[in-house]
Amino acid sequence: MAVIEDVVCPICGCVCDDIIVTVEDNKIKKVKNSCSISATKFLNFHKHRLPSPLIKKDGDQIPISLEEAVEKVAKILVNAEYPAIYGLALSSCEAQGLGVELAEEIGGVIDNQTVTCHGPTALGLHDVGMPTCTLGEVRHRADLIVYWGCNPEEAHPRHLKRYSVLSKGRFRKEREERKMVIIDVRKTKSTKQADLFLQIEPGQDFELMSALRVILNFDEIEEESVAGLPIEKVEEFAELLRNCEFGIIFFGLGLTMSRGKERNIDAAVSLVRDLNKWAKFSIIPMRGHYNVTGMNEVTAWQTGYAYAVDLSHGYPWYNPGETSFVDILRRGECDAALIIASDPVAHFPKEIARNLCKIPFAVIDPHPSISSLLADIVIPSAFTGIEAEGSAYRMDAVPLRLKKVLEPPPGIYSDEEIISMILEKIRSMRG
């Protein structure tokens, strides 16, 4: 029996790196320091997985060899005029780098799950920058923690205890030394932990942030309420922001995917910029998939842009809304696709998912999904962070090393190895 310490969790953007895994006979027997979501994955990941490569024939998916599957995928991508590669937010940075290289080789689009979650965060970053910090700084120094449009208790279960209001930092050790504010359109499990809960009207985030900026700059607001809150409540919150020593705003899809989108992020960053006149203040997005931040970093290293990059011109072209995977599918322009560690058929709008099913597409994934059930080619892969090692980026853009704690089943390879095989096959086809 082996006890492996400091295992990095491949679940959410927290990427907790203190997991202890007990392994016996190539099986995980026990997990410590994990949240319930993480423990469930570590202990049950081997159930309900894809056993072998599959190809669709006469409406059914039948087993084929890995070599045949790789060749079929290579042919689909080589014969396409405008192919796309989508996903990779649950893959290692090494696999992501090869994914971008493959997109460049076939002259296609490379996109990831950012397009359906924090795309507006990337656009806001382009507009006004991002005054940020690490989660370690928050743990040690923050005395005011604001969660805006997110529910950490259920989406990032260890965030509060490990990095935020319930953590024991070097300079802030007790719960009483910190204040926690939640801004949301409804009560959630997280609101029970808050010192102040501001329930605002849906789609009014931009208005509230603008009002806070007015109050912080000592101007008057003539309205009696803003975003459904009495003006006295808004002024009370502004004083709380002004009087802290180190403040942080964590924001989620309640801000990025509600009315205003990237303009909400512009306003949030501008608010943080104003607050730095009074106190040290930073802002961090609450990323969902454990390595979606890594996919943004890797894509930006190699193309200059974080997502939705069109390489069909022979150089990177970036225009979300035009070059994002969901948009080229909606317009019926994409004629082949490779989906890696993602399930767009389950999550895209029905008409767009239907367009994906009209073109040849392949899926690389460890377990069955709606997308894999409809794909022309399916290649099972190892679970990165359990059966394969690699690098991942935490939500605050700190890189961590994923450990391999088990051997994958015979004939099952990592995303990185499979993408490398496809890339090599395409290059050999082209001579």
PDB file of N, CA and C in Angstrom, residues 117-128 206 209 251 255-270 307 320:
ATOM      1  N   CYS A 117     -18.013  30.513 -20.614  1.00  0.00           N
ATOM      2  CA  CYS A 117     -17.971  30.895 -19.181  1.00  0.00           C
ATOM      3  C   CYS A 117     -17.294  32.251 -18.984  1.00  0.00           C
ATOM      4  N   HIS A 118     -15.971  32.273 -19.022  1.00  0.00           N
ATOM      5  CA  HIS A 118     -15.251  33.507 -18.708  1.00  0.00           C
ATOM      6  C   HIS A 118     -14.681  34.198 -19.952  1.00  0.00           C
ATOM      7  N   GLY A 119     -15.281  33.977 -21.116  1.00  0.00           N
ATOM      8  CA  GLY A 119     -14.862  34.735 -22.297  1.00  0.00           C
ATOM      9  C   GLY A 119     -14.921  36.242 -22.044  1.00  0.00           C
ATOM     10  N   PRO A 120     -16.016  36.744 -21.448  1.00  0.00           N
ATOM     11  CA  PRO A 120     -16.062  38.183 -21.146  1.00  0.00           C
ATOM     12  C   PRO A 120     -14.938  38.646 -20.215  1.00  0.00           C
ATOM     13  N   THR A 121     -14.433  37.737 -19.363  1.00  0.00           N
ATOM     14  CA  THR A 121     -13.301  38.116 -18.508  1.00  0.00           C
ATOM     15  C   THR A 121     -12.069  38.409 -19.361  1.00  0.00           C
ATOM     16  N   ALA A 122     -11.833  37.547 -20.368  1.00  0.00           N
ATOM     17  CA  ALA A 122     -10.691  37.783 -21.264  1.00  0.00           C
ATOM     18  C   ALA A 122     -10.869  39.090 -22.032  1.00  0.00           C
ATOM     19  N   LEU A 123     -12.103  39.377 -22.456  1.00  0.00           N
ATOM     20  CA  LEU A 123     -12.343  40.618 -23.200  1.00  0.00           C
ATOM     21  C   LEU A 123     -12.177  41.837 -22.292  1.00  0.00           C
ATOM     22  N   GLY A 124     -12.637  41.710 -21.041  1.00  0.00           N
ATOM     23  CA  GLY A 124     -12.451  42.797 -20.084  1.00  0.00           C
ATOM     24  C   GLY A 124     -10.984  43.048 -19.810  1.00  0.00           C
ATOM     25  N   LEU A 125     -10.207  41.946 -19.751  1.00  0.00           N
ATOM     26  CA  LEU A 125      -8.757  42.061 -19.554  1.00  0.00           C
ATOM     27  C   LEU A 125      -8.121  42.848 -20.691  1.00  0.00           C
ATOM     28  N   HIS A 126      -8.578  42.586 -21.937  1.00  0.00           N
ATOM     29  CA  HIS A 126      -8.045  43.343 -23.074  1.00  0.00           C
ATOM     30  C   HIS A 126      -8.343  44.831 -22.916  1.00  0.00           C
ATOM     31  N   ASP A 127      -9.548  45.145 -22.409  1.00  0.00           N
ATOM     32  CA  ASP A 127      -9.985  46.543 -22.356  1.00  0.00           C
ATOM     33  C   ASP A 127      -9.257  47.346 -21.287  1.00  0.00           C
ATOM     34  N   VAL A 128      -9.226  46.793 -20.058  1.00  0.00           N
ATOM     35  CA  VAL A 128      -8.767  47.612 -18.928  1.00  0.00           C
ATOM     36  C   VAL A 128      -7.742  46.937 -18.037  1.00  0.00           C
ATOM     37  N   PHE A 206     -23.899  46.043 -13.303  1.00  0.00           N
ATOM     38  CA  PHE A 206     -23.188  47.208 -13.833  1.00  0.00           C
ATOM     39  C   PHE A 206     -23.652  48.477 -13.114  1.00  0.00           C
ATOM     40  N   MET A 209     -22.128  48.622  -9.581  1.00  0.00           N
ATOM     41  CA  MET A 209     -20.698  48.976  -9.603  1.00  0.00           C
ATOM     42  C   MET A 209     -20.496  50.442  -9.960  1.00  0.00           C
ATOM     43  N   PHE A 251     -15.191  36.848  -8.670  1.00  0.00           N
ATOM     44  CA  PHE A 251     -16.427  36.939  -9.447  1.00  0.00           C
ATOM     45  C   PHE A 251     -16.627  35.694 -10.304  1.00  0.00           C
ATOM     46  N   LEU A 255     -21.630  37.328 -13.109  1.00  0.00           N
ATOM     47  CA  LEU A 255     -21.174  38.613 -13.648  1.00  0.00           C
ATOM     48  C   LEU A 255     -20.839  38.496 -15.133  1.00  0.00           C
ATOM     49  N   THR A 256     -20.199  37.381 -15.528  1.00  0.00           N
ATOM     50  CA  THR A 256     -19.750  37.276 -16.919  1.00  0.00           C
ATOM     51  C   THR A 256     -20.868  36.886 -17.884  1.00  0.00           C
ATOM     52  N   MET A 257     -21.871  36.160 -17.388  1.00  0.00           N
ATOM     53  CA  MET A 257     -22.910  35.659 -18.286  1.00  0.00           C
ATOM     54  C   MET A 257     -24.271  36.306 -18.033  1.00  0.00           C
ATOM     55  N   SER A 258     -24.289  37.444 -17.354  1.00  0.00           N
ATOM     56  CA  SER A 258     -25.533  38.197 -17.220  1.00  0.00           C
ATOM     57  C   SER A 258     -25.452  39.431 -18.117  1.00  0.00           C
ATOM     58  N   ARG A 259     -26.494  40.220 -18.131  1.00  0.00           N
ATOM     59  CA  ARG A 259     -26.542  41.383 -19.032  1.00  0.00           C
ATOM     60  C   ARG A 259     -25.327  42.279 -18.797  1.00  0.00           C
ATOM     61  N   GLY A 260     -24.683  42.672 -19.859  1.00  0.00           N
ATOM     62  CA  GLY A 260     -23.493  43.504 -19.739  1.00  0.00           C
ATOM     63  C   GLY A 260     -22.224  42.751 -20.072  1.00  0.00           C
ATOM     64  N   LYS A 261     -22.145  41.468 -19.662  1.00  0.00           N
ATOM     65  CA  LYS A 261     -21.003  40.604 -19.948  1.00  0.00           C
ATOM     66  C   LYS A 261     -19.650  41.318 -19.765  1.00  0.00           C
ATOM     67  N   GLU A 262     -18.882  41.525 -20.857  1.00  0.00           N
ATOM     68  CA  GLU A 262     -17.545  42.092 -20.671  1.00  0.00           C
ATOM     69  C   GLU A 262     -17.589  43.512 -20.116  1.00  0.00           C
ATOM     70  N   ARG A 263     -18.729  44.219 -20.310  1.00  0.00           N
ATOM     71  CA  ARG A 263     -18.842  45.558 -19.727  1.00  0.00           C
ATOM     72  C   ARG A 263     -18.940  45.466 -18.206  1.00  0.00           C
ATOM     73  N   ASN A 264     -19.526  44.374 -17.706  1.00  0.00           N
ATOM     74  CA  ASN A 264     -19.521  44.147 -16.263  1.00  0.00           C
ATOM     75  C   ASN A 264     -18.093  43.999 -15.749  1.00  0.00           C
ATOM     76  N   ILE A 265     -17.268  43.292 -16.527  1.00  0.00           N
ATOM     77  CA  ILE A 265     -15.877  43.083 -16.102  1.00  0.00           C
ATOM     78  C   ILE A 265     -15.104  44.399 -16.173  1.00  0.00           C
ATOM     79  N   ASP A 266     -15.342  45.171 -17.235  1.00  0.00           N
ATOM     80  CA  ASP A 266     -14.732  46.505 -17.315  1.00  0.00           C
ATOM     81  C   ASP A 266     -15.056  47.299 -16.056  1.00  0.00           C
ATOM     82  N   ALA A 267     -16.345  47.278 -15.674  1.00  0.00           N
ATOM     83  CA  ALA A 267     -16.789  48.069 -14.516  1.00  0.00           C
ATOM     84  C   ALA A 267     -16.190  47.527 -13.218  1.00  0.00           C
ATOM     85  N   ALA A 268     -16.113  46.195 -13.097  1.00  0.00           N
ATOM     86  CA  ALA A 268     -15.547  45.593 -11.878  1.00  0.00           C
ATOM     87  C   ALA A 268     -14.072  45.948 -11.731  1.00  0.00           C
ATOM     88  N   VAL A 269     -13.324  45.865 -12.834  1.00  0.00           N
ATOM     89  CA  VAL A 269     -11.892  46.203 -12.782  1.00  0.00           C
ATOM     90  C   VAL A 269     -11.715  47.694 -12.505  1.00  0.00           C
ATOM     91  N   SER A 270     -12.566  48.523 -13.092  1.00  0.00           N
ATOM     92  CA  SER A 270     -12.490  49.970 -12.836  1.00  0.00           C
ATOM     93  C   SER A 270     -12.799  50.273 -11.374  1.00  0.00           C
ATOM     94  N   TYR A 307      -8.381  32.412 -26.501  1.00  0.00           N
ATOM     95  CA  TYR A 307      -9.383  31.436 -26.958  1.00  0.00           C
ATOM     96  C   TYR A 307      -9.920  31.912 -28.304  1.00  0.00           C
ATOM     97  N   PRO A 320     -13.744  36.875 -31.128  1.00  0.00           N
ATOM     98  CA  PRO A 320     -14.845  36.143 -30.512  1.00  0.00           C
ATOM     99  C   PRO A 320     -16.201  36.668 -30.986  1.00  0.00           C
TER     100      PRO A 320
END
